[in-house]
Coordinates of C-alpha atoms in Angstrom, one line a residue:
Q1 CA -4.1 -1.9 28.4
Y2 CA -1.1 -0.1 27.0
W3 CA -1.9 -0.6 23.3
I4 CA -5.3 1.2 23.6
G5 CA -4.1 4.2 25.5
N6 CA -0.9 6.2 25.3
A7 CA 2.1 3.9 25.5
N8 CA 4.2 4.6 28.6
L9 CA 6.4 1.5 28.8
C10 CA 9.9 1.6 30.2
L11 CA 12.4 0.5 27.5
F12 CA 15.9 -0.7 27.7
V13 CA 17.9 -0.8 24.4
S14 CA 21.5 -1.7 23.9
L15 CA 23.6 0.9 22.1
A16 CA 23.8 0.6 18.3
P17 CA 25.8 2.3 15.6
F18 CA 24.0 5.1 13.6
F19 CA 22.1 3.8 10.7
S20 CA 24.4 3.3 7.7
T21 CA 23.4 3.4 4.0
T22 CA 24.8 -0.1 3.3
E23 CA 24.2 -2.5 6.1
I24 CA 22.1 -5.3 7.4
R25 CA 20.7 -4.6 10.9
Y26 CA 19.6 -7.4 13.1
A27 CA 17.6 -7.0 16.3
T28 CA 15.6 -9.0 18.8
V29 CA 12.9 -7.8 21.2
Y30 CA 12.4 -9.4 24.6
W31 CA 9.2 -8.8 26.6
N32 CA 9.3 -8.8 30.4
R33 CA 5.8 -9.5 31.3
A34 CA 6.1 -8.8 35.0
E35 CA 7.7 -5.4 34.6
K36 CA 6.0 -4.6 31.3
T37 CA 9.3 -3.6 29.7
L38 CA 10.9 -4.4 26.4
Q39 CA 14.6 -5.0 25.8
V40 CA 16.1 -4.8 22.3
R41 CA 19.4 -6.4 21.4
N42 CA 21.2 -6.0 18.1
T43 CA 21.4 -9.7 17.4
L44 CA 19.2 -12.3 15.8
D45 CA 17.9 -14.6 18.6
R46 CA 15.2 -17.0 17.7
S47 CA 14.2 -17.4 21.3
G48 CA 13.2 -13.8 21.5
D49 CA 9.7 -12.6 21.3
A50 CA 10.2 -10.7 18.0
Y51 CA 13.3 -11.0 15.8
G52 CA 14.3 -10.0 12.4
F53 CA 16.5 -7.8 10.2
Y54 CA 16.5 -4.8 7.8
N55 CA 18.7 -5.0 4.8
N56 CA 19.3 -1.5 3.6
T57 CA 20.1 -2.0 -0.1
I58 CA 18.0 0.9 -1.5
Q59 CA 21.0 2.6 -3.1
T60 CA 22.2 -0.6 -4.8
T61 CA 19.0 -2.4 -5.8
G62 CA 16.3 0.2 -5.2
W63 CA 14.7 -1.8 -2.4
G64 CA 15.3 -2.3 1.3
V65 CA 14.1 -5.7 2.7
L66 CA 12.5 -6.1 6.2
E67 CA 11.7 -9.5 7.7
I68 CA 10.2 -10.0 11.1
R69 CA 9.0 -13.1 13.0
A70 CA 7.1 -12.6 16.3
G71 CA 5.5 -14.8 18.8
Y72 CA 7.7 -17.8 18.2
G73 CA 10.0 -17.3 21.1
S74 CA 10.5 -19.2 24.4
Q75 CA 7.6 -17.6 26.2
T76 CA 3.9 -17.4 25.3
L77 CA 2.6 -13.9 24.8
S78 CA -0.9 -12.5 24.2
N79 CA -1.8 -11.6 20.6
E80 CA -1.7 -7.9 21.5
D81 CA 1.8 -8.2 23.0
I82 CA 3.0 -10.1 19.9
M83 CA 1.7 -7.4 17.6
Y84 CA 3.1 -4.6 19.8
A85 CA 6.6 -6.3 19.9
A86 CA 6.5 -6.8 16.1
G87 CA 5.6 -3.1 15.6
F88 CA 8.3 -2.0 18.0
L89 CA 11.0 -4.0 16.3
E90 CA 10.0 -2.6 12.9
G91 CA 10.0 1.0 14.2
Y92 CA 13.4 0.4 15.7
L93 CA 14.9 -1.1 12.6
T94 CA 13.5 1.4 10.1
A95 CA 13.2 4.7 12.0
P96 CA 15.7 6.8 10.0
L97 CA 14.0 5.8 6.8
G98 CA 10.7 7.0 8.2
H99 CA 12.2 10.4 8.8
N100 CA 13.3 10.6 5.2
L101 CA 10.0 9.6 3.8
D102 CA 8.1 12.0 6.1
H103 CA 10.5 14.7 4.9
N104 CA 10.0 13.9 1.2
I105 CA 6.2 13.7 1.1
F106 CA 5.5 16.0 4.1
V107 CA 2.1 14.5 4.6
P108 CA 1.3 16.1 8.0
S109 CA 2.3 19.6 6.8
L110 CA -0.2 19.3 4.0
C111 CA -3.1 19.6 6.4
Y112 CA -1.5 22.5 8.2
Q113 CA -1.1 24.3 4.9
L114 CA -4.7 23.7 3.9
Y115 CA -5.9 24.8 7.3
S116 CA -3.9 28.0 7.1
K117 CA -5.6 28.9 3.9
K118 CA -9.2 28.3 5.1
P119 CA -9.1 28.3 8.9
K120 CA -12.8 29.0 9.3
K121 CA -13.9 26.0 7.1
T122 CA -14.8 22.6 8.4
P123 CA -12.6 21.0 11.1
T124 CA -9.1 20.4 10.0
C125 CA -8.0 16.9 9.0
L126 CA -5.8 17.0 12.1
F127 CA -8.8 17.2 14.3
L128 CA -10.8 14.6 12.3
C129 CA -7.9 12.2 12.4
R130 CA -7.6 12.5 16.1
K131 CA -11.3 12.0 16.5
Q132 CA -11.2 8.9 14.2
D133 CA -8.3 7.5 16.3
Q134 CA -10.2 8.1 19.6
W135 CA -13.3 6.6 18.2
T136 CA -11.4 3.5 16.9
R137 CA -9.8 2.9 20.3
Q138 CA -13.1 3.3 22.1
Q139 CA -14.7 0.7 19.9
I140 CA -11.9 -1.7 20.6
R141 CA -12.4 -1.2 24.3
N142 CA -16.1 -1.5 24.1
N143 CA -16.2 -4.6 21.9
K144 CA -13.5 -7.0 23.2
D145 CA -15.6 -10.1 22.5
D146 CA -16.2 -9.1 18.8
P147 CA -13.7 -10.8 16.5
F148 CA -13.7 -7.8 14.1
W149 CA -12.8 -5.3 16.8
R150 CA -10.4 -7.7 18.4
H151 CA -8.4 -7.8 15.2
A152 CA -8.7 -4.0 15.0
G153 CA -7.0 -4.0 18.4
Y154 CA -4.2 -6.1 17.1
I155 CA -3.5 -3.5 14.3
I156 CA -3.6 -0.6 16.8
A157 CA -1.2 -2.5 19.1
Q158 CA 1.2 -2.9 16.2
L159 CA 0.9 0.8 15.3
D160 CA 1.6 1.8 18.9
G161 CA 4.6 -0.4 19.0
L162 CA 5.9 1.0 15.7
Y163 CA 5.8 4.5 17.2
M164 CA 7.6 3.5 20.4
G165 CA 10.3 1.6 18.5
A166 CA 11.0 4.6 16.3
L167 CA 11.0 6.8 19.4
E168 CA 13.6 4.7 21.1
W169 CA 15.8 4.7 18.1
A170 CA 15.6 8.5 18.0
K171 CA 16.4 8.8 21.7
L172 CA 19.5 6.6 21.3
H173 CA 20.8 8.6 18.4
K174 CA 19.7 12.0 19.7
Q175 CA 17.5 12.6 16.7
T176 CA 14.1 14.4 16.7
P177 CA 11.5 11.6 16.7
L178 CA 8.5 11.4 14.5
S179 CA 5.5 12.2 16.6
N180 CA 2.8 9.6 17.3
F181 CA 0.6 11.7 15.1
D182 CA 3.2 11.6 12.3
V183 CA 3.2 7.8 12.4
Q184 CA -0.6 7.8 12.2
F185 CA -0.5 10.2 9.3
L186 CA 2.0 8.1 7.3
N187 CA -0.2 5.1 7.6
A188 CA -3.3 7.0 6.7
V189 CA -1.7 8.8 3.7
G190 CA -4.0 7.1 1.2
D191 CA -7.1 8.0 3.2
L192 CA -5.9 11.6 3.6
L193 CA -6.1 12.0 -0.2
D194 CA -9.9 11.7 0.1
L195 CA -10.1 13.2 3.6
I196 CA -8.7 16.6 2.6
P197 CA -11.3 17.2 -0.2
A198 CA -13.9 16.2 2.3
L199 CA -12.9 19.0 4.6
F200 CA -12.1 21.6 2.0
E201 CA -13.9 22.6 -1.3
Y202 CA -11.7 21.5 -4.2
S203 CA -12.3 20.4 -7.7
A204 CA -12.8 16.8 -8.7
R205 CA -9.9 14.6 -7.6
G206 CA -8.4 11.2 -8.0
G207 CA -7.1 8.5 -5.7
Q208 CA -3.4 9.2 -5.4
C209 CA -3.2 11.3 -8.5
N210 CA -5.7 13.3 -10.5
G211 CA -5.8 13.7 -14.2
E212 CA -7.0 17.1 -15.2
P213 CA -9.8 16.6 -17.8
G214 CA -8.8 17.8 -21.2
S215 CA -5.2 18.7 -20.1
H216 CA -3.5 16.0 -22.2
G217 CA -1.4 14.3 -19.7
R218 CA -1.1 16.8 -16.8
Y219 CA -1.6 15.2 -13.4
Q220 CA -2.0 16.5 -9.9
W221 CA 0.7 14.4 -8.3
D222 CA -0.2 14.9 -4.7
M223 CA -2.5 12.0 -5.7
G224 CA -1.7 8.8 -7.7
H225 CA -2.8 5.9 -9.9
C226 CA -1.7 2.4 -10.6
S227 CA -1.9 -0.4 -13.1
A228 CA -2.6 -4.0 -12.3
L229 CA -3.0 -7.2 -14.3
I230 CA -4.0 -10.8 -13.5
K231 CA -3.3 -13.1 -16.4
V232 CA -4.2 -16.8 -16.8
L233 CA -2.6 -18.8 -19.6
P234 CA -4.9 -20.4 -22.2
G235 CA -4.6 -23.9 -20.8
Y236 CA -4.6 -22.7 -17.2
E237 CA -0.9 -23.8 -17.1
N238 CA -0.1 -20.8 -14.8
I239 CA -1.6 -17.6 -13.4
Y240 CA 0.4 -14.4 -13.1
F241 CA -0.4 -11.3 -11.1
A242 CA 1.3 -7.9 -11.1
H243 CA 1.0 -4.3 -10.0
S244 CA 2.8 -1.1 -11.0
S245 CA 2.5 2.0 -8.7
W246 CA 2.0 5.6 -9.8
F247 CA 2.8 8.4 -7.5
T248 CA 5.4 11.2 -6.9
Y249 CA 8.9 9.9 -7.3
A250 CA 9.7 11.4 -3.9
A251 CA 7.9 8.4 -2.5
T252 CA 10.3 5.8 -3.9
L253 CA 11.9 5.0 -0.6
R254 CA 10.7 1.4 -0.8
I255 CA 10.8 -1.6 1.6
Y256 CA 9.7 -5.1 0.7
K257 CA 8.4 -6.7 3.9
H258 CA 7.9 -10.2 5.1
W259 CA 5.9 -10.7 8.4
N260 CA 5.2 -13.9 10.2
F261 CA 3.4 -13.5 13.5
N262 CA 2.2 -16.3 15.6
I263 CA -1.3 -15.0 16.3
V264 CA -3.6 -17.6 17.9
D265 CA -7.2 -16.6 17.4
P266 CA -10.0 -18.8 16.0
Y267 CA -11.0 -15.9 13.7
T268 CA -7.5 -15.3 12.4
S269 CA -7.1 -16.8 9.0
T270 CA -3.4 -15.8 8.7
S271 CA -0.9 -13.5 10.2
R272 CA 1.8 -14.2 7.6
V273 CA 2.2 -11.9 4.7
S274 CA 4.8 -10.6 2.2
F275 CA 4.1 -7.2 0.5
S276 CA 5.6 -4.1 -1.0
S277 CA 5.6 -1.1 1.4
Y278 CA 7.4 1.9 2.7
P279 CA 9.2 2.9 6.0
G280 CA 6.8 3.8 8.8
F281 CA 3.8 2.0 7.0
L282 CA 2.0 -1.0 8.4
V283 CA 0.2 -1.3 5.1
S284 CA 1.3 -1.7 1.4
L285 CA -0.5 1.4 0.1
D286 CA 0.2 0.2 -3.5
D287 CA -1.4 -2.5 -2.8
F288 CA 0.5 -5.8 -3.4
Y289 CA 0.0 -8.6 -0.8
I290 CA 0.7 -12.3 -0.8
L291 CA -1.1 -13.7 2.2
G292 CA -0.7 -17.0 4.1
S293 CA -4.4 -17.7 3.6
G294 CA -3.7 -18.4 -0.1
L295 CA -5.1 -15.0 -1.0
V296 CA -3.4 -12.4 -3.1
M297 CA -4.7 -8.8 -3.0
L298 CA -3.9 -6.1 -5.5
Q299 CA -5.4 -2.6 -5.7
T300 CA -5.7 0.4 -7.9
T301 CA -7.3 3.8 -7.0
N302 CA -10.5 5.1 -8.4
S303 CA -11.4 8.7 -8.6
V304 CA -14.5 10.2 -7.0
F305 CA -15.7 13.2 -9.0
N306 CA -19.0 13.4 -7.1
Q307 CA -18.3 16.0 -4.4
T308 CA -21.6 15.2 -2.7
L309 CA -20.2 11.7 -1.9
I310 CA -16.9 13.1 -0.6
K311 CA -18.6 15.3 1.9
Q312 CA -20.3 12.3 3.5
V313 CA -17.0 11.2 5.1
V314 CA -17.2 11.0 8.9
P315 CA -14.6 10.2 11.6
E316 CA -16.8 7.5 13.2
S317 CA -15.4 4.9 10.8
L318 CA -12.3 2.8 10.1
F319 CA -9.8 4.1 7.5
A320 CA -9.2 1.9 4.4
W321 CA -5.7 1.0 5.6
Q322 CA -7.1 -0.4 8.8
R323 CA -9.9 -2.4 7.2
V324 CA -7.5 -3.8 4.6
R325 CA -5.3 -5.1 7.4
I326 CA -8.2 -6.6 9.3
A327 CA -9.6 -8.3 6.2
N328 CA -6.2 -9.6 5.3
M329 CA -5.9 -11.3 8.7
M330 CA -9.5 -12.6 9.0
A331 CA -10.6 -13.6 5.5
H332 CA -10.2 -17.1 4.1
D333 CA -11.7 -16.3 0.7
G334 CA -12.6 -13.4 -1.5
R335 CA -16.2 -13.1 -0.3
T336 CA -15.2 -13.0 3.4
W337 CA -12.5 -10.5 2.6
A338 CA -15.1 -8.2 0.9
E339 CA -17.6 -8.6 3.8
T340 CA -14.9 -7.8 6.4
F341 CA -13.5 -4.9 4.5
S342 CA -17.0 -3.4 4.0
K343 CA -17.6 -2.8 7.8
C344 CA -17.3 0.7 9.1
N345 CA -16.6 2.2 5.6
S346 CA -14.8 5.5 5.9
G347 CA -15.3 6.4 2.3
T348 CA -11.6 7.3 2.1
Y349 CA -8.9 5.9 -0.2
N350 CA -11.6 4.7 -2.7
N351 CA -10.1 1.8 -4.6
Q352 CA -10.7 -1.3 -6.7
Y353 CA -9.4 -4.3 -4.8
M354 CA -8.7 -7.6 -6.6
V355 CA -8.8 -10.6 -4.3
L356 CA -7.4 -13.6 -6.0
D357 CA -7.9 -16.9 -4.1
L358 CA -5.1 -19.3 -5.3
K359 CA -6.8 -22.2 -3.4
K360 CA -9.5 -22.1 -6.1
V361 CA -7.0 -22.2 -8.9
K362 CA -6.4 -25.7 -10.2
L363 CA -3.6 -25.5 -12.7
Q364 CA -4.3 -27.2 -16.1
R365 CA -7.8 -28.1 -14.7
S366 CA -10.1 -25.2 -13.6
L367 CA -10.6 -21.8 -12.1
D368 CA -13.3 -22.5 -9.5
D369 CA -16.0 -20.0 -8.7
G370 CA -14.7 -17.5 -6.1
A371 CA -11.2 -17.4 -7.6
L372 CA -11.4 -13.7 -8.2
Y373 CA -13.5 -11.2 -6.2
I374 CA -13.6 -7.5 -7.3
V375 CA -14.3 -5.1 -4.4
E376 CA -14.9 -1.4 -5.0
Q377 CA -15.5 1.4 -2.4
I378 CA -16.9 4.9 -2.5
P379 CA -18.4 6.9 0.5
T380 CA -21.5 5.1 1.8
L381 CA -21.1 2.0 -0.4
V382 CA -18.8 -1.0 -0.9
E383 CA -19.8 -3.2 -3.9
Y384 CA -18.2 -6.6 -4.6
S385 CA -18.8 -9.5 -7.0
D386 CA -17.3 -12.8 -8.1
Q387 CA -15.7 -12.1 -11.5
T388 CA -14.0 -15.5 -12.0
H389 CA -16.0 -15.9 -15.2
V390 CA -14.1 -12.9 -16.7
L391 CA -10.8 -14.2 -15.6
R392 CA -11.5 -17.6 -17.3
K393 CA -11.4 -15.7 -20.6
G394 CA -7.8 -14.9 -20.0
Y395 CA -7.2 -11.8 -17.9
W396 CA -8.4 -9.1 -15.5
P397 CA -7.0 -5.6 -16.0
S398 CA -7.2 -2.7 -13.6
Y399 CA -6.5 0.9 -14.5
N400 CA -8.2 3.4 -12.2
I401 CA -11.7 3.2 -13.6
P402 CA -14.5 1.5 -11.7
F403 CA -15.8 -1.8 -13.0
H404 CA -19.2 -1.9 -11.2
E405 CA -21.8 0.1 -13.0
K406 CA -23.3 1.6 -9.8
I407 CA -19.9 2.7 -8.4
Y408 CA -18.9 4.0 -11.9
N409 CA -22.1 6.2 -12.2
L410 CA -22.2 7.4 -8.6
S411 CA -18.5 8.4 -8.8
G412 CA -19.3 10.6 -11.7
Y413 CA -17.5 8.8 -14.6
A414 CA -20.5 8.7 -16.9
S415 CA -20.8 12.5 -16.8
Y416 CA -17.1 12.8 -17.4
V417 CA -17.3 10.7 -20.5
V418 CA -20.0 13.1 -21.8
K419 CA -17.8 16.1 -20.9
Y420 CA -14.3 14.9 -21.7
G421 CA -14.5 11.8 -23.9
M422 CA -13.8 8.1 -23.8
D423 CA -10.6 8.3 -21.8
F424 CA -13.0 8.0 -18.8
S425 CA -14.7 5.0 -20.2
Y426 CA -14.2 1.6 -18.6
E427 CA -14.0 -0.2 -22.0
L428 CA -12.1 2.4 -24.0
A429 CA -9.7 4.1 -21.7
P430 CA -6.1 4.1 -23.1
R431 CA -4.9 1.4 -20.7
A432 CA -8.0 -0.7 -21.3
K433 CA -7.2 -0.8 -25.0
I434 CA -3.5 -1.5 -24.4
F435 CA -4.1 -4.4 -22.0
R436 CA -6.8 -5.9 -24.3
R437 CA -4.3 -5.8 -27.2
D438 CA -1.2 -7.0 -25.4
Q439 CA -2.3 -9.3 -22.6
G440 CA -2.2 -12.3 -25.1
K441 CA 1.5 -11.8 -25.4
V442 CA 2.1 -12.8 -21.8
T443 CA 3.4 -16.3 -21.8
N444 CA 5.8 -16.3 -18.9
L445 CA 7.2 -14.2 -16.0
E446 CA 9.5 -12.2 -18.3
S447 CA 6.7 -11.2 -20.6
M448 CA 4.5 -10.3 -17.6
K449 CA 7.3 -8.0 -16.4
Y450 CA 7.5 -6.4 -19.8
I451 CA 3.8 -5.5 -20.0
M452 CA 3.8 -4.0 -16.5
R453 CA 6.8 -1.8 -17.5
Y454 CA 5.3 -0.9 -20.9
N455 CA 5.7 2.6 -22.1
N456 CA 5.9 3.3 -25.9
Y457 CA 4.1 6.6 -25.8
Q458 CA 6.0 8.0 -28.8
H459 CA 4.8 5.3 -31.2
D460 CA 1.8 3.5 -29.6
P461 CA -1.4 4.9 -31.3
Y462 CA -3.4 4.4 -28.1
A463 CA -1.0 6.6 -26.1
E464 CA -1.4 9.5 -28.5
H465 CA 2.1 10.8 -27.5
N466 CA 1.0 11.1 -23.9
P467 CA 3.6 9.5 -21.6
C468 CA 0.9 8.6 -19.1
N469 CA -1.6 7.1 -21.5
T470 CA 0.1 3.8 -21.1
I471 CA 0.7 1.0 -18.5
C472 CA 3.7 2.6 -16.8
C473 CA 3.6 6.4 -16.8
R474 CA 6.5 8.8 -17.2
E475 CA 5.1 12.2 -16.4
D476 CA 8.7 13.5 -16.1
L477 CA 8.9 13.1 -19.9
N478 CA 5.9 15.3 -20.5
P479 CA 7.2 18.0 -22.9
S480 CA 4.8 20.7 -21.8
L481 CA 4.9 20.3 -18.0
P482 CA 7.4 17.6 -16.8
V483 CA 6.8 16.5 -13.2
P484 CA 8.9 14.0 -11.2
A485 CA 6.1 11.5 -10.9
G486 CA 4.5 8.5 -12.6
C487 CA 4.9 4.8 -12.6
Y488 CA 7.8 4.0 -10.3
D489 CA 7.8 0.3 -9.5
S490 CA 6.4 -3.1 -10.6
K491 CA 5.9 -6.3 -8.6
V492 CA 5.3 -9.6 -10.4
S493 CA 4.6 -13.1 -9.2
D494 CA 2.8 -16.3 -10.2
F495 CA 1.0 -19.3 -8.7
R496 CA 4.1 -21.3 -7.8
L497 CA 6.1 -18.3 -6.5
A498 CA 3.3 -17.1 -4.4
S499 CA 3.1 -20.4 -2.6
A500 CA 6.6 -19.6 -1.3
F501 CA 5.7 -15.9 -0.6
T502 CA 8.0 -14.9 -3.4
A503 CA 7.8 -12.1 -6.0
T504 CA 10.1 -10.1 -8.2
A505 CA 10.1 -6.4 -7.9
I506 CA 11.8 -3.3 -9.5
N507 CA 12.0 0.3 -8.2
G508 CA 12.1 3.2 -10.6
P509 CA 10.4 4.6 -13.7
P510 CA 10.5 2.4 -16.8
V511 CA 13.4 2.6 -19.3
Q512 CA 12.3 0.0 -21.9
G513 CA 12.4 1.1 -25.6
G514 CA 15.2 3.5 -25.0
L515 CA 13.4 5.8 -22.5
P516 CA 16.0 7.8 -20.5
V517 CA 16.9 6.8 -17.0
F518 CA 15.3 9.1 -14.5
T519 CA 17.7 11.2 -12.5
W520 CA 17.0 13.8 -9.8
R521 CA 19.4 16.3 -11.4
R522 CA 16.6 17.7 -13.5
F523 CA 14.3 18.1 -10.4
N524 CA 16.7 19.1 -7.6
R525 CA 14.1 21.3 -6.0
T526 CA 11.9 18.3 -5.3
R527 CA 12.7 16.8 -1.9
H528 CA 14.4 13.4 -2.3
Q529 CA 16.3 12.8 0.9
G530 CA 17.7 9.3 1.2
L531 CA 16.7 8.4 -2.4
P532 CA 19.0 7.1 -5.2
E533 CA 20.3 9.8 -7.5
S534 CA 19.2 7.9 -10.5
Y535 CA 17.1 4.8 -11.1
N536 CA 18.5 2.1 -13.4
F537 CA 17.8 -1.0 -11.3
N538 CA 16.9 -4.5 -12.3
F539 CA 14.1 -6.8 -10.9
V540 CA 15.0 -8.2 -7.5
T541 CA 13.7 -11.5 -6.2
M542 CA 11.9 -11.1 -2.9
R543 CA 11.5 -14.1 -0.6
P544 CA 11.5 -14.7 3.1
I545 CA 14.5 -16.4 4.6
L546 CA 13.9 -16.6 8.4

């Protein structure tokens, strides 16, 4: 089957103009079952096997928007063919942006650089990633009757299609294509942030970014953190959820995606999803998902300071991005999401996942048990629990410190509190205190936006003049060592909006309270190909329209 091995399909694509910076591109994929060929036309045809558009408004709003429907055409396709066609269409529509993102964050070259420094150390991440990919495909081939591995096959089919679609665009426009390995690397970028320390001996690290203990606001920005909040009003009149990403500003090439795939499988809970993402990614990475199952999933990264744990990472496992996608498709509630995600734990991209089940939210009546599951991963362990009783008190905050005591202790946080102070405490970290103080001020969507963009580091006593000891970090404002990194987006929604797969999102560092607009002029040596020169955007409503 083509989606398990190397794709070698013949492809016929009509000519298209080179990708412009301000245009909507429409395309439709047609699958010829007899010849095993795909044809792509630059039009929106609802009878096609996959159709959609990409609206390239990054320079004007901060976001591109991608919407794809697949499997709703005039012919019936297998689930794998539907996923492959959807991936192909996305790769074709967004290929030039993938080049820009790959150039800016240069993920593949990171492993080459590390290997060149210590070539005689453990096998390179290149080798390990290849081995992991081979193992995954072999498991899919060997377990065709297993629902879990069948869904893993759907994800790999989509990944293979993504690569082939991007490759065809590159051929048409005589561009150097991203390699298949580049595409795999982009999707595994979160996992690589743990994989690299597992292969090389480095000091304690964090999820996407790593705070250096005792350094007062200095961060290692090849990593990253996030802030998230779930807020229920006192009378259960509404429930809000939001997420703000922290990472290098070079990664602000954002796409908000709406997928609706007609997957027919008794174990598929949903194949419809709206989420924040990036070009070349089949995952959110942030994470911020609104799922057709009635689930919402948010995520923030936890650090693993215990190097003994990190060294237990093995390739015979599924990366976090793959398990997230499988759980998103298969789970019908928080517990089944956690159980599905726990399988084949890679111990990479170790996060706190918040799974909010809106089916268990009865506005002005009750929050039923199971409304909120908290899932946390470290190498060798995934722990999860129903924390609805905490949410009933008003809110659930997340700020890159583990909640579960066992995860907290095994990760090394308790020893860090002893060594470096209460900033590593779950209860008394700066953002824990700010969320506790200010969450009661959230009464509507606008006040939820405000708290997720909050940065008053010059005057807030809990921030202690540190521009990253707050909800939405501005490390570029650090007077001692400014770095173009920090909190660069926010996504906000509520109960009613989520029922229509709708959210509001903003791209760029916060400017509230008179903070300066970020501009690349101060950091011209940092790669920022295809990005806005400055970021002074407003929130944009994201909703599917097809």
